[in-house]
mmCIF file of C-alpha atoms in Angstrom:
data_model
loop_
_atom_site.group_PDB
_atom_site.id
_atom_site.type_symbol
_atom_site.label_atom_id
_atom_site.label_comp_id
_atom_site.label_asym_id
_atom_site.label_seq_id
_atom_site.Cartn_x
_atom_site.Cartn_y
_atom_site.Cartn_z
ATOM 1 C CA UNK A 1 42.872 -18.992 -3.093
ATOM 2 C CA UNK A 2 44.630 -16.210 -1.231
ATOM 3 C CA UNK A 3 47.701 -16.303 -3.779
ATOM 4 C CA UNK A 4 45.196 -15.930 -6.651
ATOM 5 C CA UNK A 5 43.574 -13.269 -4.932
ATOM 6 C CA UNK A 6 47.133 -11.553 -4.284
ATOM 7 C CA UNK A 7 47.521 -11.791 -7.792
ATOM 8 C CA UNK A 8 44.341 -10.025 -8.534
ATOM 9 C CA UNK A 9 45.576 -6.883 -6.494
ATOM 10 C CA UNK A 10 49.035 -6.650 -7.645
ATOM 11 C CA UNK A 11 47.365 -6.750 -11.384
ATOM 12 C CA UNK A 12 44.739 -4.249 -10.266
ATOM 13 C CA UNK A 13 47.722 -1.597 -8.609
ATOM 14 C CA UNK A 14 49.568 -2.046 -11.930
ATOM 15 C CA UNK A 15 46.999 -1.825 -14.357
ATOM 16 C CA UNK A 16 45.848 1.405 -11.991
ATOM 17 C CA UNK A 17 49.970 2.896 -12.786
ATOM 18 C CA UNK A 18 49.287 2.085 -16.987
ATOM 19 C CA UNK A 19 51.833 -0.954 -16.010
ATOM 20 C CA UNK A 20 49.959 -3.729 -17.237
ATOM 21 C CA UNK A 21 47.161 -4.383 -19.691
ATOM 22 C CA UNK A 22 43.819 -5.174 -19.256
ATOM 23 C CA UNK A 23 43.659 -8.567 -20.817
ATOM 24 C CA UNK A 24 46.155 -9.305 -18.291
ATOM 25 C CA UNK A 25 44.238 -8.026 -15.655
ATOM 26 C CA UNK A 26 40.897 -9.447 -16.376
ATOM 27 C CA UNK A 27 42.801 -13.220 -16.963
ATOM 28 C CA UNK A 28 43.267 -13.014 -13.375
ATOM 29 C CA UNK A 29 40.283 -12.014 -12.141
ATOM 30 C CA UNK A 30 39.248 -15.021 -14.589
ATOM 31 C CA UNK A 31 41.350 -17.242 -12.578
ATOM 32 C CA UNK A 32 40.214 -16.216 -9.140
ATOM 33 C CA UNK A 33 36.627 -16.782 -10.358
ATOM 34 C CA UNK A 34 37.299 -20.355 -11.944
ATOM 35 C CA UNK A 35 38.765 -20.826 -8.856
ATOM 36 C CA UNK A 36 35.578 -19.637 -6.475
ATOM 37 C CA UNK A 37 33.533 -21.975 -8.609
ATOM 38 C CA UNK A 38 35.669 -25.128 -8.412
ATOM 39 C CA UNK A 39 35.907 -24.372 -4.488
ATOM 40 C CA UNK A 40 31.818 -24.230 -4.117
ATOM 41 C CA UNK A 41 31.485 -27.139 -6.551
ATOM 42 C CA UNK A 42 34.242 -29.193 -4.105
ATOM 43 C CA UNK A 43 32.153 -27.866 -0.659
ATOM 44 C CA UNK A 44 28.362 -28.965 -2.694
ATOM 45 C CA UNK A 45 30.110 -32.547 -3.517
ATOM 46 C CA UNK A 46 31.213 -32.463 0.399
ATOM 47 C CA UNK A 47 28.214 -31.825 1.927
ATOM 48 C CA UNK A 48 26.160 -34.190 -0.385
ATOM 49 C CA UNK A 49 28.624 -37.351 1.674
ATOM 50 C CA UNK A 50 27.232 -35.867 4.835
ATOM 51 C CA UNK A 51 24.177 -37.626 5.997
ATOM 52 C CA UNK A 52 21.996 -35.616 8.406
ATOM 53 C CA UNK A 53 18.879 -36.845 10.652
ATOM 54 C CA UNK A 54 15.495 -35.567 10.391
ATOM 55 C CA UNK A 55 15.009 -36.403 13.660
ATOM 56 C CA UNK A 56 16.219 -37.777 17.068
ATOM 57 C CA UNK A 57 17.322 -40.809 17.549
ATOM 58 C CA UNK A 58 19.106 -43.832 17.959
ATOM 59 C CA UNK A 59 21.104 -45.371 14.994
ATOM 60 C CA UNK A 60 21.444 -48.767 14.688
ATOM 61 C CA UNK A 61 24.726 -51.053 13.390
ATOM 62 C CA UNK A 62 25.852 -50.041 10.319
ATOM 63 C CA UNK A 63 25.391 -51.823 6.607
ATOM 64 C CA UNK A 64 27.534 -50.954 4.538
ATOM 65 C CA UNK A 65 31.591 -50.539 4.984
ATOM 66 C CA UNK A 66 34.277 -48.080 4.248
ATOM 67 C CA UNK A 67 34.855 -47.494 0.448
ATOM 68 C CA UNK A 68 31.905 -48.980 -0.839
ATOM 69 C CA UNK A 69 30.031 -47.890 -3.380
ATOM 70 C CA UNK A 70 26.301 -46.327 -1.764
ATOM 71 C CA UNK A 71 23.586 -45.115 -4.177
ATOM 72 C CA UNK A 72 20.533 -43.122 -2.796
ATOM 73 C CA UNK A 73 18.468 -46.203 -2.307
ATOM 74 C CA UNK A 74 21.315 -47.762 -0.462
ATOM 75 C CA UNK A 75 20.841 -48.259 3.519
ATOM 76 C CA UNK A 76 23.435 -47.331 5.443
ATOM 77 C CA UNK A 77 21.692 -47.584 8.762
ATOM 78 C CA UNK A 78 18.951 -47.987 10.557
ATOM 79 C CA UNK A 79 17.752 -44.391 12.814
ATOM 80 C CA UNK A 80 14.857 -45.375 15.695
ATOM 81 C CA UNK A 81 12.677 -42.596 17.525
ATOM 82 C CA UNK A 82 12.662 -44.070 20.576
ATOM 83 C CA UNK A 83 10.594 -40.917 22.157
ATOM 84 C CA UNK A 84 8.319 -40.582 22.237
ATOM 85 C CA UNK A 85 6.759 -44.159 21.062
ATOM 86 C CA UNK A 86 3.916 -44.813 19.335
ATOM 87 C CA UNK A 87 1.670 -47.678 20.819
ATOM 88 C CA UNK A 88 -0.488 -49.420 18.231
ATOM 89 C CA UNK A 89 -3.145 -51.863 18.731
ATOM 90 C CA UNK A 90 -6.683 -52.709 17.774
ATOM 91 C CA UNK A 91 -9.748 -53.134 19.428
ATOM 92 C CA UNK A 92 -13.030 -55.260 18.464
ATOM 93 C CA UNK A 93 -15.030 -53.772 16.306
ATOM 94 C CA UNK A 94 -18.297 -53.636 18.837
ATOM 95 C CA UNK A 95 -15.969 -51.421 21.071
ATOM 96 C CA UNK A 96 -15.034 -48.806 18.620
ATOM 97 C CA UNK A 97 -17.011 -46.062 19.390
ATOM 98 C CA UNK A 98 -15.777 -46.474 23.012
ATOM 99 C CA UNK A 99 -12.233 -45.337 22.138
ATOM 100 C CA UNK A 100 -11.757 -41.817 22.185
ATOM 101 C CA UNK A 101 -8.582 -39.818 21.378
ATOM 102 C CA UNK A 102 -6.941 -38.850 24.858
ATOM 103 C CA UNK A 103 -8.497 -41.738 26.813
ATOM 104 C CA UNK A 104 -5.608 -43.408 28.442
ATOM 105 C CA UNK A 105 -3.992 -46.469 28.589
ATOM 106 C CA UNK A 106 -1.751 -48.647 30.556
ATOM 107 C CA UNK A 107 0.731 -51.415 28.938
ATOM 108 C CA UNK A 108 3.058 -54.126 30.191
ATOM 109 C CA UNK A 109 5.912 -55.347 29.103
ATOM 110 C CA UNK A 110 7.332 -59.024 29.379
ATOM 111 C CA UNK A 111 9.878 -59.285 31.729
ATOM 112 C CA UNK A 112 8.959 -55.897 33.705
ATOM 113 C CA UNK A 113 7.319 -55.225 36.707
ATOM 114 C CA UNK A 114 6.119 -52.031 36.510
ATOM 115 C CA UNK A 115 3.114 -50.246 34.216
ATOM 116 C CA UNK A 116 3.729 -47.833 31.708
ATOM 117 C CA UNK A 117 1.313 -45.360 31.063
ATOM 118 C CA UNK A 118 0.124 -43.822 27.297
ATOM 119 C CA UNK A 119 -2.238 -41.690 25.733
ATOM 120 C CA UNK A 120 -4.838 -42.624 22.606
ATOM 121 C CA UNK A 121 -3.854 -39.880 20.186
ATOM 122 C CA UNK A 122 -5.340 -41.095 17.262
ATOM 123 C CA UNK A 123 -7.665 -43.796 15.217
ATOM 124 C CA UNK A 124 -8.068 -45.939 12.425
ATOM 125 C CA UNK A 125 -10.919 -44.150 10.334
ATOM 126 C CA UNK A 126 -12.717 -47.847 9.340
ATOM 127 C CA UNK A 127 -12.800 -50.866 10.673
ATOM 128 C CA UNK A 128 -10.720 -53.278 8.870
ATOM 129 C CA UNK A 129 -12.976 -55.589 7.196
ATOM 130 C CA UNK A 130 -10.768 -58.613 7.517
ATOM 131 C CA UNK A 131 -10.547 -59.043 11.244
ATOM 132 C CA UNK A 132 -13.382 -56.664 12.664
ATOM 133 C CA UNK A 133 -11.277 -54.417 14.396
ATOM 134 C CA UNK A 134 -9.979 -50.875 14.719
ATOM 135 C CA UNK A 135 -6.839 -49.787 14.902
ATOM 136 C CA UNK A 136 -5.712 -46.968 17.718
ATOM 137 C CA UNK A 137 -2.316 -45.460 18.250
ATOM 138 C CA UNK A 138 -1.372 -44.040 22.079
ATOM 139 C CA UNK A 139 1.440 -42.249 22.793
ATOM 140 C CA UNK A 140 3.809 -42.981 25.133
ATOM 141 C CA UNK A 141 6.783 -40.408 26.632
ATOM 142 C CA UNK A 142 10.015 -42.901 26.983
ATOM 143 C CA UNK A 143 11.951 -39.855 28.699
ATOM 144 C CA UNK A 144 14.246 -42.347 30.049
ATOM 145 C CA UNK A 145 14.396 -44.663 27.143
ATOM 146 C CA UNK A 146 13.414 -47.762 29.341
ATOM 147 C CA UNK A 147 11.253 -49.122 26.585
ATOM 148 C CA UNK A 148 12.335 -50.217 22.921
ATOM 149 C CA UNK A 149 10.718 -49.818 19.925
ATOM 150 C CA UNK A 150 9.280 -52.708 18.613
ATOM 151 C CA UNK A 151 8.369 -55.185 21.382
ATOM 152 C CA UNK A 152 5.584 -56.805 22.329
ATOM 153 C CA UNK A 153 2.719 -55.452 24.772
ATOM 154 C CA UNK A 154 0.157 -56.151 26.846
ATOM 155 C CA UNK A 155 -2.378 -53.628 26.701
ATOM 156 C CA UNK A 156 -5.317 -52.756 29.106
ATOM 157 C CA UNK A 157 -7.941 -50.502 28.601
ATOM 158 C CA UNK A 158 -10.553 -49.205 30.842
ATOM 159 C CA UNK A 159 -13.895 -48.982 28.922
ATOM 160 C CA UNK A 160 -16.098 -47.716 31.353
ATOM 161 C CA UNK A 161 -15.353 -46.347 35.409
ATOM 162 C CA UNK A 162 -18.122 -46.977 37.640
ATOM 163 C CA UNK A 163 -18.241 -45.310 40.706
ATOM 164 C CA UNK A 164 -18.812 -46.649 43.971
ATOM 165 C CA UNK A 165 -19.684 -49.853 42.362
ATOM 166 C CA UNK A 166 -19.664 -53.427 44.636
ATOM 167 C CA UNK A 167 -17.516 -55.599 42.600
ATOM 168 C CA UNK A 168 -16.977 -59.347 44.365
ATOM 169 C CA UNK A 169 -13.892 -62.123 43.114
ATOM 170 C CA UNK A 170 -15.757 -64.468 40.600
ATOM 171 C CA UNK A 171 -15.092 -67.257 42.708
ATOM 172 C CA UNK A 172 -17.349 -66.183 45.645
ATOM 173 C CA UNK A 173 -19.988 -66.899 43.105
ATOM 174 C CA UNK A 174 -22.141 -69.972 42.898
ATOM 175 C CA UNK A 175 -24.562 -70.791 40.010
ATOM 176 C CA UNK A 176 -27.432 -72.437 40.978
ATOM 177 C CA UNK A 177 -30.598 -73.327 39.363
ATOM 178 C CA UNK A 178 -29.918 -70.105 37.202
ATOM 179 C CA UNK A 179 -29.147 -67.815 39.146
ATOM 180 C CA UNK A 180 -26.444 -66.651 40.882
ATOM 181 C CA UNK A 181 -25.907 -66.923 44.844
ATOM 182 C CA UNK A 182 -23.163 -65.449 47.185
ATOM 183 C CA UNK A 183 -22.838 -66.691 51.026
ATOM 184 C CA UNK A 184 -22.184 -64.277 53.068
ATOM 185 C CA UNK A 185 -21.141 -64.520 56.980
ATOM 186 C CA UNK A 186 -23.194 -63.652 59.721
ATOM 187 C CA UNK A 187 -23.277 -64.287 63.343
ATOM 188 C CA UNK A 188 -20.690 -67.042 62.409
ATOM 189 C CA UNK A 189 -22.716 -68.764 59.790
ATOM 190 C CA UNK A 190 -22.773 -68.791 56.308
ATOM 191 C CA UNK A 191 -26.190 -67.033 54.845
ATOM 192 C CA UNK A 192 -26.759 -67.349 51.072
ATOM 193 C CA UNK A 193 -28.037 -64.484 48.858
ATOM 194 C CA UNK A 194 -29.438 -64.262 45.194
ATOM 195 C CA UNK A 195 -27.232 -61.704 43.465
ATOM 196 C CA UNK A 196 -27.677 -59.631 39.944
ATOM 197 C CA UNK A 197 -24.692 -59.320 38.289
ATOM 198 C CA UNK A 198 -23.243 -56.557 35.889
ATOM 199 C CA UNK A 199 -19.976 -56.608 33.780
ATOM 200 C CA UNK A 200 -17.157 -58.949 34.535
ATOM 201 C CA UNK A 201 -13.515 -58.691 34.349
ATOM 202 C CA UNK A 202 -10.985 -61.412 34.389
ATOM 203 C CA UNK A 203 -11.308 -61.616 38.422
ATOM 204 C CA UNK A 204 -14.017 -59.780 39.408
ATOM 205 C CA UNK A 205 -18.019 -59.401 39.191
ATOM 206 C CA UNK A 206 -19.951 -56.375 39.300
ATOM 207 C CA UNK A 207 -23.218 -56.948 41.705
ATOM 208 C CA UNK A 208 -26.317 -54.556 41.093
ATOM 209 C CA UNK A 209 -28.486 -55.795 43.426
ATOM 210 C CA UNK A 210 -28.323 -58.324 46.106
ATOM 211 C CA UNK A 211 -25.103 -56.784 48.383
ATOM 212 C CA UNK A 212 -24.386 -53.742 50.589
ATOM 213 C CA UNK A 213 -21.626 -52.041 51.107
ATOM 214 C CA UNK A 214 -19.699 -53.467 54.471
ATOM 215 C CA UNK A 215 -21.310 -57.627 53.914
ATOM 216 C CA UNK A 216 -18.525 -59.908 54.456
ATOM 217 C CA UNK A 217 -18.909 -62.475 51.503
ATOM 218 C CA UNK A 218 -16.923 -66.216 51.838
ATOM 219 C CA UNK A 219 -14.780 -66.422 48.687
ATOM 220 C CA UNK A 220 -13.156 -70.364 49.206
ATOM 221 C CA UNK A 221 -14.913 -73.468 50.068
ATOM 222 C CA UNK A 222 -18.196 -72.151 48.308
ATOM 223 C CA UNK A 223 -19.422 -75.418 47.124
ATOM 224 C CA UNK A 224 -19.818 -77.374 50.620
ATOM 225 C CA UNK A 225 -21.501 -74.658 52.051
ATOM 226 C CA UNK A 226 -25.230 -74.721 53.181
ATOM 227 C CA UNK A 227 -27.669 -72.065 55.050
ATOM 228 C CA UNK A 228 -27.009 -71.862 58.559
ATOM 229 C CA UNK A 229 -23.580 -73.851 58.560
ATOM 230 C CA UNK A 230 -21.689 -72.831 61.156
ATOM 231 C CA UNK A 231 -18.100 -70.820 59.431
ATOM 232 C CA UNK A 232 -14.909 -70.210 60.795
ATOM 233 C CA UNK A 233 -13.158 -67.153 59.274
ATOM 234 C CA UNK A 234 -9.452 -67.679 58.608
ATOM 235 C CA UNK A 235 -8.373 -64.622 56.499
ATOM 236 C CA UNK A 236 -10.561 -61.549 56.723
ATOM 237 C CA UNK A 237 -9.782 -58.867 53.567
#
């Protein structure tokens, strides 16, 4: 490039002294333009091997090796947005409504001890007829990267928060004759009480009537107890 360009001036100061002709000069400035295209076709052809991401990431192992033949449908690697990460999963159908974009979640992972925390961004816009469910994406930071895309999680979901509701372990509960009963202690003896009973959880039982706040309720050993029997209290929570 810089010798044709060289030649260019020399041919331009010449033809400017009646030293050389025309034709002569404009073959040269021919030349340096042939040239200028070749250069811009070579840099297009270069850039067109470079492969750029559209986004952040982390790029997986690599599929195909050096010298082979790649065509634009050919994957040469895998690239992962790994934050943030997009938490999918689906609800029953009778719950939809109950779902709202920036409720938030928590989620566990197998294998970790803590609980990650997300954010419903978005939701299905029908139920999916097959298995009566809705589908709802949260979002979930990963600053540090500590999760991976892909796994597994366990998600939980508050639905409703009651406040300053009495809420007892399910096993303090004892069904009898349909209804349900919960002993409490006083004076040293165990004093049974007819409960009404409101949502449930996997360990606990919301009571609407039947308890007040500060009643110390037996939770083991339920079955063998009767009015009046005489307790002793080995753990108090």
């Amino acid at each position: 490039m810089k010798l044709a360009e060289d030649r260019v001036f020399r041919q331009n100061a010449l033809l400017e002294r009646d030293a050389v002709s025309k034709e002569a000069y404009e073959q040269v400035k021919t030349e340096l333009a042939t040239l200028n295209a070749d250069i811009d076709l070579i840099e297009s052809n270069i850039a067109q091997t470079e492969l750029r991401a559209p986004f952040d990431g982390v790029i997986g192992l690599r599929q195909v090796s050096v010298g082979s033949y790649a065509s634009p449908t050919t994957i040469v690697a895998k690239l992962t947005k790994i934050s943030p990460l997009k938490v999918e999963f689906a609800v029953p159908e009778r719950y939809a409504n109950d779902v709202k974009a920036g409720a938030g979640l928590d989620f566990s992972l197998e294998g970790k001890l803590i609980t990650f925390h997300a954010t419903v961004y978005a939701r299905e816009s029908k139920i999916d007829p097959t298995t009566h469910t809705l589908t709802i994406r949260a979002l979930y930071p990963n600053a540090n990267s500590a999760v991976l895309p892909g796994r597994y999680a366990s998600i939980k979901l508050n639905k409703d928060e009651i406040k300053d509701a009495i809420a007892v372990p399910s096993e303090a509960i004892v069904p009898e004759m349909g209804k349900d009963k919960i002993f409490l202690y006083k004076s040293g003896k165990a004093e049974p009480v007819t409960i009404t009973t409101g949502i449930r959880t996997e360990a606990e039982v919301q009571v609407l009537q039947g308890l007040s706040a500060g009643d110390t309720i037996i939770t083991s050993g339920t079955l063998q107890l009767r009015t009046g029997l005489p307790v002793t209290l080995d753990v108090v929570n």
